[in-house]
Amino acid sequence: MTVTVEQAIKDTEQALLDAEVFFGHGTDNAWDEAVFLTLGACQLSLDSDIEVLQNTLTQDQQQQLYAWLKKRIDERVPLPYLLGYTWFAGVQFGVAEEVIIPRSPIAELIVSDFSPMLSITPERALDICCGSGCIGIAMALQMDIPKVDMVDISPAALALAQQNIAAYDLQQRVQVFDSDVYASLPKQARYDLIVSNPPYVDAKDFAAMPAEFAHEPELALVSGSDGLLLTATILAEAANWLTEQGLLVIEVGNSEVALRAQLPKVPFVWIELENGGNGVFCLTADQCREWQQDFIAWRQSKLMVKGANDG
């Protein structure tokens, strides 16, 4: 049976809709996923001329598309894991199944150079829980930051981040550290900008997430019973690593509610996001210093709860 690229896209879109798969890993609708899958199977770029819609798929291309579609529907494998790449802040990144898929509303902040929150031109930035390296690499490319450090504890994430750094020939500007938050960073390092999209899903939300998320590493998604364990560590030590006019930006998603409730007096600035998403806040270096003792006490209380639960 012969089928054109155009018809394959339409058929794939309908199959995705009928299967009621979840969209949220690189796309938010069936049409876009169908385009990615079909063009990927045909080895056509996204900026191909419209004439390619009338191309006929070869048997091998049809088999590839069917194989991807079957995995997408039957196993709920997210689109980027099938294709091997995704886009973030206008930049293409390689992905791997042991590493969380790049996605964050922080992308729009990078594109806008964190304006108006960031009052200086950053000379050095830090990406905590870097995963694939998408935030740090996008900052280096978009904002032309001379030096970007990235940290993670996942061997798979560290390896993938190195690959993505090499893909853009950024080895002289972007460095990856096998580090539990700040633990293994150079002691003299200070940052004008610290950004993190850490694990922030709480236990209850994780249990209710769509099946697609089960393909991602739990380590990259869940952080304690309320999703804020790692955020507490980042906040507790941020003042030690920021420059005088530095800025801290963290995404906590739906755990914003818990954070507001637990630290009601802290003047978090919750950033309004034009492209959707929620739960991204910033604090200045001065604010991090002013509230550091509160953050340290908060982290300690969380570690005590974790210890009791683990015991």
Coordinates of C-alpha atoms in Angstrom, one line a residue:
M1 CA 0.0 0.0 0.0
T2 CA 1.4 3.4 -1.0
V3 CA 1.0 6.4 1.3
T4 CA 2.1 10.0 1.0
V5 CA 3.9 11.9 3.7
E6 CA 0.8 14.1 4.1
Q7 CA -1.5 11.1 4.5
A8 CA 0.9 9.4 6.9
I9 CA 0.9 12.5 9.1
K10 CA -2.9 12.6 9.1
D11 CA -3.2 8.9 9.9
T12 CA -0.6 9.1 12.6
E13 CA -2.3 12.1 14.2
Q14 CA -5.6 10.2 14.3
A15 CA -4.0 7.1 15.8
L16 CA -2.5 9.2 18.6
L17 CA -5.8 10.9 19.3
D18 CA -7.7 7.6 19.3
A19 CA -5.1 6.1 21.8
E20 CA -5.4 9.1 24.1
V21 CA -1.6 9.3 24.7
F22 CA -0.3 12.1 26.9
F23 CA 1.4 15.1 25.2
G24 CA 4.0 17.1 27.2
H25 CA 7.4 15.8 26.2
G26 CA 8.4 18.2 23.5
T27 CA 5.0 18.8 22.0
D28 CA 1.5 19.5 23.4
N29 CA -0.7 18.1 20.6
A30 CA -1.2 15.1 18.3
W31 CA -0.5 17.0 15.0
D32 CA 3.0 18.1 16.0
E33 CA 3.9 14.6 17.2
A34 CA 2.6 13.1 14.0
V35 CA 4.8 15.5 12.0
F36 CA 7.9 14.7 14.1
L37 CA 7.3 11.0 13.8
T38 CA 6.5 10.9 10.0
L39 CA 9.3 13.3 9.0
G40 CA 11.7 11.4 11.3
A41 CA 10.8 8.1 9.7
C42 CA 11.4 9.6 6.3
Q43 CA 14.6 11.3 7.4
L44 CA 13.2 14.7 6.4
S45 CA 14.0 17.9 8.2
L46 CA 11.4 20.1 9.8
D47 CA 12.1 22.9 7.4
S48 CA 11.6 20.7 4.3
D49 CA 9.7 22.2 1.4
I50 CA 6.0 21.7 1.3
E51 CA 6.4 19.6 -1.8
V52 CA 7.7 16.7 0.3
L53 CA 4.1 16.2 1.5
Q54 CA 3.4 14.4 -1.7
N55 CA 6.4 12.1 -1.5
T56 CA 5.6 8.4 -1.1
L57 CA 7.0 6.5 1.9
T58 CA 9.2 3.6 1.1
Q59 CA 8.4 0.2 2.7
D60 CA 11.3 0.8 5.2
Q61 CA 10.0 4.2 6.1
Q62 CA 6.5 2.8 6.7
Q63 CA 7.9 0.1 8.9
Q64 CA 9.9 2.6 10.9
L65 CA 6.9 4.9 11.4
Y66 CA 4.7 1.9 12.4
A67 CA 7.4 0.7 14.9
W68 CA 7.6 4.1 16.5
L69 CA 3.9 4.6 16.6
K70 CA 3.4 1.2 18.2
K71 CA 5.9 2.0 20.9
R72 CA 4.3 5.4 21.4
I73 CA 0.8 3.9 21.8
D74 CA 1.3 0.5 23.3
E75 CA 4.2 1.3 25.7
R76 CA 3.6 5.0 26.0
V77 CA 7.2 5.8 25.2
P78 CA 7.6 9.6 25.0
L79 CA 8.3 11.0 21.5
P80 CA 11.9 12.3 22.2
Y81 CA 13.1 8.8 23.3
L82 CA 11.9 7.4 20.0
L83 CA 13.5 10.1 17.9
G84 CA 16.7 10.5 20.0
Y85 CA 16.4 14.3 20.2
T86 CA 14.2 17.2 21.2
W87 CA 14.2 21.0 21.2
F88 CA 14.7 23.4 24.1
A89 CA 15.0 27.2 23.9
G90 CA 15.4 26.9 20.1
V91 CA 18.3 24.4 20.4
Q92 CA 18.3 20.8 19.5
F93 CA 19.5 18.3 22.2
G94 CA 20.3 14.7 22.1
V95 CA 18.3 12.6 24.6
A96 CA 18.8 9.2 26.2
E97 CA 16.3 6.9 28.0
E98 CA 18.1 7.1 31.3
V99 CA 18.0 10.9 31.4
I100 CA 15.0 13.2 31.9
I101 CA 13.7 14.8 28.7
P102 CA 14.4 18.5 28.3
R103 CA 11.4 20.6 29.1
S104 CA 11.0 23.6 31.3
P105 CA 9.3 27.1 31.2
I106 CA 12.8 28.4 32.1
A107 CA 13.4 28.2 28.4
E108 CA 11.5 31.4 27.8
L109 CA 13.6 33.1 30.5
I110 CA 16.8 32.1 28.8
V111 CA 15.6 33.4 25.5
S112 CA 14.8 36.8 27.2
D113 CA 18.2 36.8 29.0
F114 CA 16.3 36.6 32.3
S115 CA 15.2 40.2 31.9
P116 CA 14.2 42.1 33.9
M117 CA 15.2 40.0 36.9
L118 CA 18.9 39.8 36.1
S119 CA 20.5 43.3 36.4
I120 CA 24.0 42.4 35.2
T121 CA 25.6 40.6 32.3
P122 CA 26.6 37.3 33.7
E123 CA 30.2 36.2 33.5
R124 CA 29.7 32.8 35.1
A125 CA 26.5 30.7 35.5
L126 CA 25.6 27.4 37.2
D127 CA 23.0 24.8 36.1
I128 CA 22.1 22.6 39.1
C129 CA 20.6 19.1 38.2
C130 CA 21.6 19.6 34.6
G131 CA 20.3 16.4 33.2
S132 CA 21.0 16.6 29.4
G133 CA 22.6 20.0 29.9
C134 CA 19.8 21.8 28.1
I135 CA 19.6 24.8 30.5
G136 CA 23.3 25.4 30.8
I137 CA 24.1 24.9 27.1
A138 CA 21.1 27.1 26.1
M139 CA 22.4 29.8 28.4
A140 CA 25.8 29.6 26.9
L141 CA 24.5 29.8 23.4
Q142 CA 21.7 32.4 23.9
M143 CA 23.3 34.6 26.4
D144 CA 26.9 34.2 25.3
I145 CA 28.0 33.6 28.9
P146 CA 31.8 33.0 29.0
K147 CA 31.7 30.2 31.6
V148 CA 28.9 27.8 32.5
D149 CA 29.3 25.0 35.1
M150 CA 26.7 22.2 35.3
V151 CA 26.2 19.6 38.0
D152 CA 24.4 16.3 38.3
I153 CA 24.9 13.0 40.1
S154 CA 23.5 10.7 37.4
P155 CA 26.3 9.0 35.3
A156 CA 24.0 8.8 32.3
A157 CA 23.1 12.5 32.6
L158 CA 26.7 13.5 32.9
A159 CA 27.6 11.5 29.8
L160 CA 24.8 12.9 27.8
A161 CA 25.5 16.4 28.9
Q162 CA 29.1 16.0 27.7
Q163 CA 27.8 14.8 24.3
N164 CA 25.5 17.8 23.9
I165 CA 28.4 20.1 24.9
A166 CA 30.6 18.6 22.2
A167 CA 27.8 18.9 19.6
Y168 CA 28.0 22.7 19.9
D169 CA 31.8 22.8 20.4
L170 CA 31.4 24.4 23.9
Q171 CA 34.1 22.4 25.7
Q172 CA 36.1 25.5 26.5
R173 CA 33.2 27.4 28.0
V174 CA 30.9 24.7 29.5
Q175 CA 32.0 22.2 32.1
V176 CA 30.2 19.3 33.8
F177 CA 30.8 18.2 37.4
D178 CA 29.8 15.0 39.1
S179 CA 28.5 16.8 42.1
D180 CA 25.6 16.6 44.6
V181 CA 24.4 20.1 44.2
Y182 CA 27.4 22.3 45.3
A183 CA 29.5 19.6 46.9
S184 CA 32.2 19.1 44.2
L185 CA 32.3 22.5 42.7
P186 CA 35.6 24.5 42.7
K187 CA 35.6 26.2 46.2
Q188 CA 36.5 29.6 44.7
A189 CA 33.7 29.6 42.1
R190 CA 31.1 32.3 42.4
Y191 CA 28.2 32.7 40.1
D192 CA 26.2 35.7 38.7
L193 CA 23.4 33.3 37.8
I194 CA 22.3 30.0 39.4
V195 CA 19.5 28.2 37.6
S196 CA 17.9 24.9 38.5
N197 CA 15.1 22.6 37.4
P198 CA 15.6 20.1 40.2
P199 CA 13.4 17.1 41.0
Y200 CA 10.2 18.6 42.5
V201 CA 7.4 16.1 42.2
D202 CA 5.9 14.9 45.4
A203 CA 5.1 11.3 46.1
K204 CA 1.3 11.7 45.6
D205 CA 1.6 13.5 42.3
F206 CA 4.2 11.0 41.0
A207 CA 1.8 8.1 41.6
A208 CA -0.9 9.9 39.5
M209 CA 1.3 10.9 36.6
P210 CA 0.6 9.6 33.0
A211 CA 2.3 6.4 32.0
E212 CA 4.8 8.3 29.8
F213 CA 6.6 9.6 32.9
A214 CA 7.4 6.1 34.0
H215 CA 10.0 5.9 31.2
E216 CA 12.0 8.7 32.8
P217 CA 14.3 8.2 35.8
E218 CA 12.5 8.6 39.1
L219 CA 15.6 10.2 40.5
A220 CA 15.1 13.2 38.1
L221 CA 11.5 13.7 39.1
V222 CA 10.8 13.0 42.8
S223 CA 12.3 14.8 45.7
G224 CA 10.9 13.8 49.1
S225 CA 7.3 13.5 50.2
D226 CA 6.5 17.1 49.3
G227 CA 8.9 17.5 46.3
L228 CA 11.1 20.1 48.0
L229 CA 14.0 18.2 49.6
L230 CA 16.6 19.2 46.9
T231 CA 15.2 22.7 46.6
A232 CA 15.9 23.1 50.3
T233 CA 19.6 22.2 49.8
I234 CA 19.9 24.6 46.9
L235 CA 18.4 27.5 48.9
A236 CA 20.4 26.8 52.1
E237 CA 23.8 27.2 50.3
A238 CA 23.0 29.6 47.5
A239 CA 24.2 32.7 49.3
N240 CA 27.7 31.1 49.5
W241 CA 28.0 30.7 45.8
L242 CA 26.3 33.9 44.4
T243 CA 28.2 37.1 43.5
E244 CA 27.1 40.3 45.1
Q245 CA 24.5 41.1 42.3
G246 CA 23.8 37.4 41.5
L247 CA 20.4 35.9 40.9
L248 CA 18.9 32.5 41.8
V249 CA 16.2 30.9 39.7
I250 CA 14.5 27.6 40.6
E251 CA 11.5 25.7 39.1
V252 CA 9.4 23.9 41.6
G253 CA 6.2 23.3 39.5
N254 CA 3.2 22.3 41.5
S255 CA 5.3 22.2 44.7
E256 CA 4.9 26.0 44.7
V257 CA 1.9 25.5 47.0
A258 CA 3.9 23.6 49.6
L259 CA 6.8 26.0 49.3
R260 CA 4.6 29.0 49.9
A261 CA 3.0 27.3 52.9
Q262 CA 6.3 26.3 54.5
L263 CA 8.2 29.5 54.0
P264 CA 5.4 32.1 54.0
K265 CA 7.6 35.1 54.9
V266 CA 10.2 34.6 52.2
P267 CA 9.8 37.2 49.4
F268 CA 9.9 34.7 46.5
V269 CA 9.3 36.4 43.2
W270 CA 7.0 34.1 41.2
I271 CA 7.7 34.7 37.6
E272 CA 4.8 35.2 35.2
L273 CA 5.4 32.9 32.2
E274 CA 4.0 33.9 28.8
N275 CA 4.3 30.5 27.2
G276 CA 2.6 28.5 30.0
G277 CA 3.9 26.7 33.0
N278 CA 4.1 27.7 36.7
G279 CA 6.2 27.4 39.8
V280 CA 9.3 29.3 38.8
F281 CA 10.7 31.8 41.3
C282 CA 13.8 34.0 41.7
L283 CA 15.7 35.5 44.6
T284 CA 18.5 38.0 44.6
A285 CA 21.8 37.3 46.2
D286 CA 20.9 39.8 49.0
Q287 CA 17.7 37.9 49.7
C288 CA 19.5 34.6 49.8
R289 CA 21.9 36.0 52.3
E290 CA 19.1 37.6 54.4
W291 CA 17.1 34.4 54.6
Q292 CA 20.0 31.9 54.7
Q293 CA 19.6 30.9 58.3
D294 CA 15.9 30.2 57.7
F295 CA 16.8 28.1 54.7
I296 CA 19.4 26.2 56.6
A297 CA 16.9 25.4 59.4
W298 CA 14.2 24.4 56.9
R299 CA 16.6 22.0 55.1
Q300 CA 17.6 20.5 58.5
S301 CA 14.0 19.9 59.3
K302 CA 13.5 18.1 56.0
L303 CA 16.6 16.0 56.5
M304 CA 15.3 14.9 59.9
V305 CA 12.0 13.9 58.5
K306 CA 13.8 12.0 55.7
G307 CA 16.0 10.2 58.2
A308 CA 13.0 9.2 60.3
N309 CA 11.2 7.9 57.2
D310 CA 14.2 6.0 56.0
G311 CA 14.8 4.5 59.4

